[in-house]
Coordinates of C-alpha atoms and ligand atoms in Angstrom, one line a residue:
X1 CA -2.0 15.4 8.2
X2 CA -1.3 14.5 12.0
X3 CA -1.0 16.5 14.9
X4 CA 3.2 16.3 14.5
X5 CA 3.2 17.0 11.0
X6 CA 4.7 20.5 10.0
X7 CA 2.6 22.1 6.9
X8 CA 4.0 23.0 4.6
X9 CA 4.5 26.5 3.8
X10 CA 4.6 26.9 0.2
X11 CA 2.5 24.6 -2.0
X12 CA 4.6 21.7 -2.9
X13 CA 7.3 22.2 -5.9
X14 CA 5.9 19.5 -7.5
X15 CA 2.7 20.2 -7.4
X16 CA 3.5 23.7 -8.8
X17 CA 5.8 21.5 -11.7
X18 CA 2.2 19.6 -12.2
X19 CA 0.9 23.0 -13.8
X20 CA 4.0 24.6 -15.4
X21 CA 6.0 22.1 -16.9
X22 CA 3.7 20.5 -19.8
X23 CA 5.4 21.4 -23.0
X24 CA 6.1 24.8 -23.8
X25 CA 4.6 24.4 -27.3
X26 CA 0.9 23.4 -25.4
X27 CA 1.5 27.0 -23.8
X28 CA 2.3 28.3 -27.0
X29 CA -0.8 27.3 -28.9
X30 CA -2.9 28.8 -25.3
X31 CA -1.3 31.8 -24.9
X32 CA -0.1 32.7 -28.5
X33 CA 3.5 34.5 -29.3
X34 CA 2.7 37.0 -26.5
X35 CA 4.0 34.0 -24.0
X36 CA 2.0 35.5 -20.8
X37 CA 0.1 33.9 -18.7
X38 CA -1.8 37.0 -17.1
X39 CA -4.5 39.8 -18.1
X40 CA -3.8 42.0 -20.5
X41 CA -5.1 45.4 -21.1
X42 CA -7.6 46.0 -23.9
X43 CA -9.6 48.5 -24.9
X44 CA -13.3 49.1 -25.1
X45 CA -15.2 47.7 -28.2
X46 CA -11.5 45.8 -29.8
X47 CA -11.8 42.7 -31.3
X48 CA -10.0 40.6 -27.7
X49 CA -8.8 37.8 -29.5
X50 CA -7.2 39.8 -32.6
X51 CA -5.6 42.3 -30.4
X52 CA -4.2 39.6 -27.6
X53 CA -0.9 40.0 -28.0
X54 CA -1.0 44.0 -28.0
X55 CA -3.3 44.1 -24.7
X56 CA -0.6 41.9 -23.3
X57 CA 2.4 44.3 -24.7
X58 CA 0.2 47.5 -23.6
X59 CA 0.1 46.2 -19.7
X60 CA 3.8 45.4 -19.6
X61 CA 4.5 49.1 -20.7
X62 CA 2.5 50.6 -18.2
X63 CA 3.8 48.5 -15.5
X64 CA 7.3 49.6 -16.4
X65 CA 6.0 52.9 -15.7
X66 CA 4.2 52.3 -12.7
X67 CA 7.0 50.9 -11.4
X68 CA 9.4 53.8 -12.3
X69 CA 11.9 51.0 -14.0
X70 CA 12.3 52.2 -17.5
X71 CA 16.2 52.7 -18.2
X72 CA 16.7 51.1 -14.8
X73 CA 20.2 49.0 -14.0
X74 CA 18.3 45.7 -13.1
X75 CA 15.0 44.9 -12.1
X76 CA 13.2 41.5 -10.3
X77 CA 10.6 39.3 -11.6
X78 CA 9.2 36.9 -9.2
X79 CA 7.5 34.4 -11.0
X80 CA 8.8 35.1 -14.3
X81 CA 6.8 32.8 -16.5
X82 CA 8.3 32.7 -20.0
X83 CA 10.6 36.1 -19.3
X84 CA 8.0 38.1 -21.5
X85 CA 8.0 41.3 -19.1
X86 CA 12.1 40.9 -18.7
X87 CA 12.7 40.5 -22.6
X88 CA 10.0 44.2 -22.9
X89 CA 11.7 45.5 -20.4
X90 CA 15.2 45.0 -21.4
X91 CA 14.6 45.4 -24.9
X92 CA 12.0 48.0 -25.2
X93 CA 12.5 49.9 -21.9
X94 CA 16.1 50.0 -21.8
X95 CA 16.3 47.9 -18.3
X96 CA 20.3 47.0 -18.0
X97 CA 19.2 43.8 -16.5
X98 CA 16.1 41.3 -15.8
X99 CA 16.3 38.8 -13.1
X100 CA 13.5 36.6 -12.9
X101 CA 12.7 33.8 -10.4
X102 CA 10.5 30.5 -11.0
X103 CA 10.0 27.2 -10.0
X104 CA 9.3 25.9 -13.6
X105 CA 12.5 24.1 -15.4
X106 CA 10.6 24.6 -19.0
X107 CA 10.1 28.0 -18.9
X108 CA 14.0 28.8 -17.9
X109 CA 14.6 26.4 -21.2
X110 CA 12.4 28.5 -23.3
X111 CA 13.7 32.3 -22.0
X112 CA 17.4 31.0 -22.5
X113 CA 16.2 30.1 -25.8
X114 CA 15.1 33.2 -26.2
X115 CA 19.2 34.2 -26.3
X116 CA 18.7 37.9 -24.3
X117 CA 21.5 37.8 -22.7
X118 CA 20.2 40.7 -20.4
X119 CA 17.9 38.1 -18.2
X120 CA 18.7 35.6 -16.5
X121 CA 16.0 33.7 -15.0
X122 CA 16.9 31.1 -12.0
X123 CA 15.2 28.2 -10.7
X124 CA 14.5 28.8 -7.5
X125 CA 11.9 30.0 -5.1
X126 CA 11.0 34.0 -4.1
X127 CA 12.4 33.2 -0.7
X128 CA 15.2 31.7 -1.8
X129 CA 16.6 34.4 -3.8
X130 CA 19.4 36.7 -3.0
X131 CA 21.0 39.6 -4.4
X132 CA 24.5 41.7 -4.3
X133 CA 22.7 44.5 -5.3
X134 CA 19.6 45.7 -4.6
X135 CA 17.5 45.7 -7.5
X136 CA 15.5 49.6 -9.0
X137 CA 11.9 47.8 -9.5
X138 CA 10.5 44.7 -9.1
X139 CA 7.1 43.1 -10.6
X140 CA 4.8 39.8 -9.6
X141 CA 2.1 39.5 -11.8
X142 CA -0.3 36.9 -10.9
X143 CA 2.2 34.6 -8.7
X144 CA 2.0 35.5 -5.2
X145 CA -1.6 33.3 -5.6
X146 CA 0.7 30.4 -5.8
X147 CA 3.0 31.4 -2.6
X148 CA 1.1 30.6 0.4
X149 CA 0.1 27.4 1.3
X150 CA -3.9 26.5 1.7
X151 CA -3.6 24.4 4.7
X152 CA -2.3 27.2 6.9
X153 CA -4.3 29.0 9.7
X154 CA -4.9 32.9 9.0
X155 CA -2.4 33.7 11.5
X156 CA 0.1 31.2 9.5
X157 CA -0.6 32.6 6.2
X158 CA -0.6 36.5 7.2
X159 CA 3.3 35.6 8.7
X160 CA 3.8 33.9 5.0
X161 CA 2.6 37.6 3.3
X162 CA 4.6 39.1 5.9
X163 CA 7.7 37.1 4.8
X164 CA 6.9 37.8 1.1
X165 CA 6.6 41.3 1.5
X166 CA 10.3 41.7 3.8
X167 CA 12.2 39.6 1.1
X168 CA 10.7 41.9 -1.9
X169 CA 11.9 44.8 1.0
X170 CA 15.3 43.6 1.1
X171 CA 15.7 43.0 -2.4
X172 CA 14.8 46.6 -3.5
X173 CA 16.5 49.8 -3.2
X174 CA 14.9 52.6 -1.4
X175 CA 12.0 54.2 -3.0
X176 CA 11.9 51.4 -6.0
X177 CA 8.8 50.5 -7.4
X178 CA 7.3 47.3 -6.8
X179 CA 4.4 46.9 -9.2
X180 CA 1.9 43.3 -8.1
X181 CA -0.9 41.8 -10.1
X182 CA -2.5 39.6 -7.7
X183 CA -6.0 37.8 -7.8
X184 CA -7.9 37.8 -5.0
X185 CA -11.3 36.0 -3.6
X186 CA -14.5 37.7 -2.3
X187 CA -16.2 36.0 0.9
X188 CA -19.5 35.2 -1.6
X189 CA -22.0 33.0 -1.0
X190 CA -20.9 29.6 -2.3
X191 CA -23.2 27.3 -4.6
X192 CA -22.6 23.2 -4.6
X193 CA -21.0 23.8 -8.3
X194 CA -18.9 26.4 -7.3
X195 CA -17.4 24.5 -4.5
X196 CA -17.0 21.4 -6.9
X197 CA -14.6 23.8 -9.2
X198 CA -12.9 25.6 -6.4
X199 CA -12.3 22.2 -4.6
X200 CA -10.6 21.1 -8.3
X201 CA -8.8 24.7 -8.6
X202 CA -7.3 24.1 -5.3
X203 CA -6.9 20.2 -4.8
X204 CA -6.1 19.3 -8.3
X205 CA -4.9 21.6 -11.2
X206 CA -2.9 23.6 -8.4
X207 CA -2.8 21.7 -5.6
X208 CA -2.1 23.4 -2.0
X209 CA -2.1 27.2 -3.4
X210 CA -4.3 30.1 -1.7
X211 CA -6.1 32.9 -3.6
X212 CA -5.7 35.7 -0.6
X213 CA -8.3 37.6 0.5
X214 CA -6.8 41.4 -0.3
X215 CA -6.8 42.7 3.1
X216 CA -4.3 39.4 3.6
X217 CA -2.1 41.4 1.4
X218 CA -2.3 44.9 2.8
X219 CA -1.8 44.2 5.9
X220 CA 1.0 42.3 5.0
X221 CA 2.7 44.6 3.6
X222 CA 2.3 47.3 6.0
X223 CA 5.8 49.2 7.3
X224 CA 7.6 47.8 4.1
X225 CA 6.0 49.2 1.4
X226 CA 3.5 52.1 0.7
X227 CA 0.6 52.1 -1.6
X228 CA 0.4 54.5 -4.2
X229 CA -2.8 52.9 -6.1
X230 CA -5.1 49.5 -5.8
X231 CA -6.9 49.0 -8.7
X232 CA -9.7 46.2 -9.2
X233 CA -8.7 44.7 -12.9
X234 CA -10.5 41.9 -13.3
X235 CA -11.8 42.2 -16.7
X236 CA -8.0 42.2 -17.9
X237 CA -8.0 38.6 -16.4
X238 CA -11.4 37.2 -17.6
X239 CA -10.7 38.2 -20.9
X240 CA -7.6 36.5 -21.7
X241 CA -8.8 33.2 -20.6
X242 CA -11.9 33.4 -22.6
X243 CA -8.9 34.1 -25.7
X244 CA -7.1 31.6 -24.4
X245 CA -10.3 28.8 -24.3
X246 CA -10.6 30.0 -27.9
X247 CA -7.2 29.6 -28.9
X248 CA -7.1 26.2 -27.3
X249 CA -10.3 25.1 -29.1
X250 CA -8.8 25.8 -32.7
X251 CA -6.1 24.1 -32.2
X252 CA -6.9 21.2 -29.6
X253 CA -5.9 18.3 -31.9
X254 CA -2.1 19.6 -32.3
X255 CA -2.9 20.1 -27.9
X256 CA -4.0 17.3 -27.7
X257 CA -0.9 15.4 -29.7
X258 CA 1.2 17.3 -27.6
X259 CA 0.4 16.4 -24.3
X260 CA -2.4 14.3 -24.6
X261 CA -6.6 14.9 -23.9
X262 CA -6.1 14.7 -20.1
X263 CA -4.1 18.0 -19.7
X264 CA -6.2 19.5 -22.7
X265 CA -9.2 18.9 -20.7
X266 CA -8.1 20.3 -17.4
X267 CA -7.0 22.9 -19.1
X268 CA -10.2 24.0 -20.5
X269 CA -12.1 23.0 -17.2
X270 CA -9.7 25.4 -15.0
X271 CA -9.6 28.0 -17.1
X272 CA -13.2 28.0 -17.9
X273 CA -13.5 28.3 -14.2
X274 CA -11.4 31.2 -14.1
X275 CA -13.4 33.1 -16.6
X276 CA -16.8 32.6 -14.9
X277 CA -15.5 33.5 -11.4
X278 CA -13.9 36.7 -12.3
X279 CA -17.2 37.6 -14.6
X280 CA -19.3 36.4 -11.5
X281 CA -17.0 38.7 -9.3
X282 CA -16.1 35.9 -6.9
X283 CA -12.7 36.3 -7.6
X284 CA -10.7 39.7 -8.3
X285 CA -7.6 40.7 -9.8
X286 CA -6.0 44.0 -8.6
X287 CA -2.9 46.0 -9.7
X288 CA -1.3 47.2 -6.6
X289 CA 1.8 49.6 -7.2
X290 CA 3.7 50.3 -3.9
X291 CA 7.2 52.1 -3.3
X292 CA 9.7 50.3 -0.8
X293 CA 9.7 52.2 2.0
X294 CA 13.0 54.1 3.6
Ligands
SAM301 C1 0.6 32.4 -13.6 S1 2.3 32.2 -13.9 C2 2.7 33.9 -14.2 C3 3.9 34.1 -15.1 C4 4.2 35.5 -15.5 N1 4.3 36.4 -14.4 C5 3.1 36.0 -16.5 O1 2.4 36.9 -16.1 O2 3.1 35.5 -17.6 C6 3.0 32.0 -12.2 C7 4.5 31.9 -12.1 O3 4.9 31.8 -10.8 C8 6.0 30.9 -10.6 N2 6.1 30.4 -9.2 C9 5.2 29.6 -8.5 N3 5.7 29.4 -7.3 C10 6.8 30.1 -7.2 C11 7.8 30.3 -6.1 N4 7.6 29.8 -4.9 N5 8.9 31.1 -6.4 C12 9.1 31.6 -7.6 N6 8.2 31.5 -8.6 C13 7.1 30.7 -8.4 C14 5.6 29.8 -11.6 O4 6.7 29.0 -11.9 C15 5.2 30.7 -12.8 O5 6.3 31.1 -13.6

């Protein structure tokens, strides 16, 4: 970059396409009928990998109650993956209406194919996103690490959070529930092998994105939104990718005829990293449930 260049503030839509828009039937065989990319919550001494898709139901529940949105008119999902938490919510929690926002073409083709017609999931970015009326809840589970671009100063990124946090502000009614599942990175000593994956994390598989630190995010957030609980979950994270690695490897040849060995292997490489960082505690992954403010 030269001294005139702008950054950029979000990482790059395409870079973000790079990750999300392999074929939704690669997804399908990683993350099994459950369809989120996220931790789910499991209980102590279950079999992970049998239960996967119930861990993943059981956190979407008690979000919805977190959040206060069960029975709600409308709530937001901002980065909505494949619409699993709008299709619980509307079907399961009686939610009149799900919203959710993404930058990933595929994954609006496979919620329309879904045929809910209670969600309707746009293609656009958080920022971009505007509403007649404000919404009762909103939820952004394991996104906002892709909202904030790497190459800005701390000063930069804080005014990014800062932005984040307003929108979700002015999207919300008054005391809604805003429930965020966010991973965040530890100032740790840093190893040369380390460095080599994090370099690839962040140059490669998802190019220009920033894990925050979570004081990033409080601060943030401070005068919008007030926090009811923060809760360190990074277990719930670690353990779906190791299901996920395992659910890969016993079906890698259909992955691989899908979309080839190149995207199998990053796959396994960035999600293997994922796994070892959150069981080495470098990174976290916290449930933070705040209620907009006035
Ligand atoms: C790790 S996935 C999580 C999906 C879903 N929340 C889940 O838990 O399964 C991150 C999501 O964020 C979306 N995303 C990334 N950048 C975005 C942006 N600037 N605005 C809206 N969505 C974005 C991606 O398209 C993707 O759907």
């Amino acid at each position: 970059m030269t001294a005139v260049e702008t950054p950029a503030l979000n990482p790059e839509v395409d870079a973000i396409r790079h990750h999300y828009e392999i074929s939704n039937e690669l997804y399908r065989i990683i993350l099994g009928p459950a369809m989120m990319y996220s931790g789910g919550y499991w209980n102590d001494g279950e079999d992970q990998r049998a239960v996967h898709d119930e861990a993943q139901m059981r956190k979407l529940d008690a979000f919805v109650e977190l959040a206060g949105a069960a029975g709600a008119d409308s709530v937001l999902d901002i980065g909505s993956g494949w619409g699993t938490m709008l299709d619980r919510a509307t079907t399961v929690h009686g939610v009149g209406r799900g919203v959710g926002v993404t930058l990933s073409r595929t994954q609006q083709e496979f919620v329309r194919a879904i045929g809910n017609d209670k969600i309707d999931i746009k293609v656009e970015s958080w920022e971009d996103h505007t509403t007649e009326t404000p919404y009762d809840a909103a939820f952004c589970i394991n996104a906002i690490e892709h909202f904030v671009h790497s190459s800005l100063s701390p000063r930069e990124r804080t005014r990014r959070y800062q932005d984040f946090f307003t929108k979700v502000h002015s999207l919300l009614r008054p005391d809604a529930g805003f429930v965020l599942h966010a991973m965040t990175a530890e100032a740790l000593p840093l190893n040369r092998a380390l460095l080599a994956d994090l370099k690839f994390l962040q140059r490669e598989e998802f190019a220009g994105c920033h894990i925050p630190h979570l004081s990033e995010l409080t601060s943030a957030m401070e005068g919008l939104f007030d926090v009811v609980e923060i809760r360190n979950e990074r277990e719930s994270f670690s353990i779906a990718c190791r299901v996920w690695l395992e659910q890969l490897a016993e079906r890698r040849d259909e992955a691989v005829a899908l979309d080839g060995e190149d995207v199998v292997r990053r796959f396994e490489r960035y999600l293997d990293i994922f796994a070892y960082t959150l069981e080495d505690k470098y990174f976290n992954n916290f449930r933070i449930v705040l209620r907009r403010r006035g």
